[in-house]
């Protein structure tokens, strides 16, 4: 530190670093990460200007810039031109969902799990397959999708989203998150930027952090991505594309209006932006809106994951890919997958082609409606966003408490919910809200017990 030190100078962060370790920028980056994780620097804190910090630590400005860039690529910092650098509100959210276990006494209302209505039909279908003489082929290596009829099954399911594609554009992935990872790995380089909703799927955040892809929050209108803000991001934020969930958005349970889908599609075409459309929840709706891919088929990678509409353990996703992206995404999927399970691919295809999947989805929908009626009964006096066919809701909280605080007190009372802080992106301010999973409790009685506890906590806060 120089002789004319900043001991009495008001700075939000005055780190002490070990100068014997090299390189210094990595030492400083690790210190910054530790102070964020340990709560020394809270989300939203504005860091000192880089030049002031360089003077304070008697380091080159380039050393400070490199340390900040390391942390920015990890999603820990958010820089805004003309405003400075802030600790990201989403800095800790990736680690939120990596807990290996939860106390057994908690009623699970955090994870987005569907009910188990589909398990028995899938087991019966599987038993039938294993009676066939050629069952060995499903337990060896194989390329899922080599069978043309399996791709026909994928097209039949994707068609329900109002999007027509062909077998030439269909790829297979080991689940939706695997498809997202392969898409980002193939279309982005480290340091590239993509736009996302201000609250978004944590799996996307985790993958982006692993690949050093920066995610830029795009402002919302009524909880869905604003076309105007998307266009501004295309002009000013140097993004390459966007990721969104237009149907039953995770976590806010919102639906993007058709007009917004058309406008976003037109903007993507105008600025040559790719769109990653996550269709995980598309099949929940009784009358699905047309996929965004229907309006921009040459820009959109459409991912139809089956874990929410069929069963969580069915790790398979169909990916409809435009011609311009097919080769790089196909290579990335192969390198990340090695192979998709032939057993799961065959089981899924048979379930779809036999039209049994219609009954499975209807069974899930009936369960969701029944469970949402329980939620409505207890939380009718509060803003609990979402529709009756959804498997989770977005519960808005009184102004006196944050989502993280409510998650903590709910856990102490025996209910696991997920705070908005888990989903927030960059320097966006998290909603005072929690996501509550309607179908995760094993029984309706357990759901009722959990919602009763949440109501009591809300009443005490009102």
PDB file of C-alpha atoms in Angstrom, residues 221 224-228 255-267 289-292 295:
ATOM      1  CA  UNK A 221     -43.161  -6.368 -19.159  1.00  0.00           C
ATOM      2  CA  UNK A 224     -42.186 -11.649 -19.697  1.00  0.00           C
ATOM      3  CA  UNK A 225     -39.216 -10.419 -21.724  1.00  0.00           C
ATOM      4  CA  UNK A 226     -39.834  -6.976 -23.189  1.00  0.00           C
ATOM      5  CA  UNK A 227     -39.349  -6.864 -26.979  1.00  0.00           C
ATOM      6  CA  UNK A 228     -38.234  -3.234 -26.725  1.00  0.00           C
ATOM      7  CA  UNK A 255     -46.934 -16.788 -20.273  1.00  0.00           C
ATOM      8  CA  UNK A 256     -45.528 -14.654 -23.063  1.00  0.00           C
ATOM      9  CA  UNK A 257     -48.314 -13.155 -25.215  1.00  0.00           C
ATOM     10  CA  UNK A 258     -48.374 -14.211 -28.861  1.00  0.00           C
ATOM     11  CA  UNK A 259     -47.784 -10.643 -30.000  1.00  0.00           C
ATOM     12  CA  UNK A 260     -44.589 -10.476 -27.916  1.00  0.00           C
ATOM     13  CA  UNK A 261     -43.435 -13.769 -29.450  1.00  0.00           C
ATOM     14  CA  UNK A 262     -43.894 -12.360 -32.937  1.00  0.00           C
ATOM     15  CA  UNK A 263     -42.018  -9.151 -32.073  1.00  0.00           C
ATOM     16  CA  UNK A 264     -39.106 -10.983 -30.451  1.00  0.00           C
ATOM     17  CA  UNK A 265     -38.906 -13.309 -33.455  1.00  0.00           C
ATOM     18  CA  UNK A 266     -38.782 -10.324 -35.819  1.00  0.00           C
ATOM     19  CA  UNK A 267     -36.054  -8.643 -33.745  1.00  0.00           C
ATOM     20  CA  UNK A 289     -49.791 -21.063 -27.575  1.00  0.00           C
ATOM     21  CA  UNK A 290     -47.638 -21.365 -30.712  1.00  0.00           C
ATOM     22  CA  UNK A 291     -43.949 -21.754 -29.962  1.00  0.00           C
ATOM     23  CA  UNK A 292     -41.723 -18.787 -30.635  1.00  0.00           C
ATOM     24  CA  UNK A 295     -42.285 -17.346 -35.962  1.00  0.00           C
TER      25      UNK A 295
END
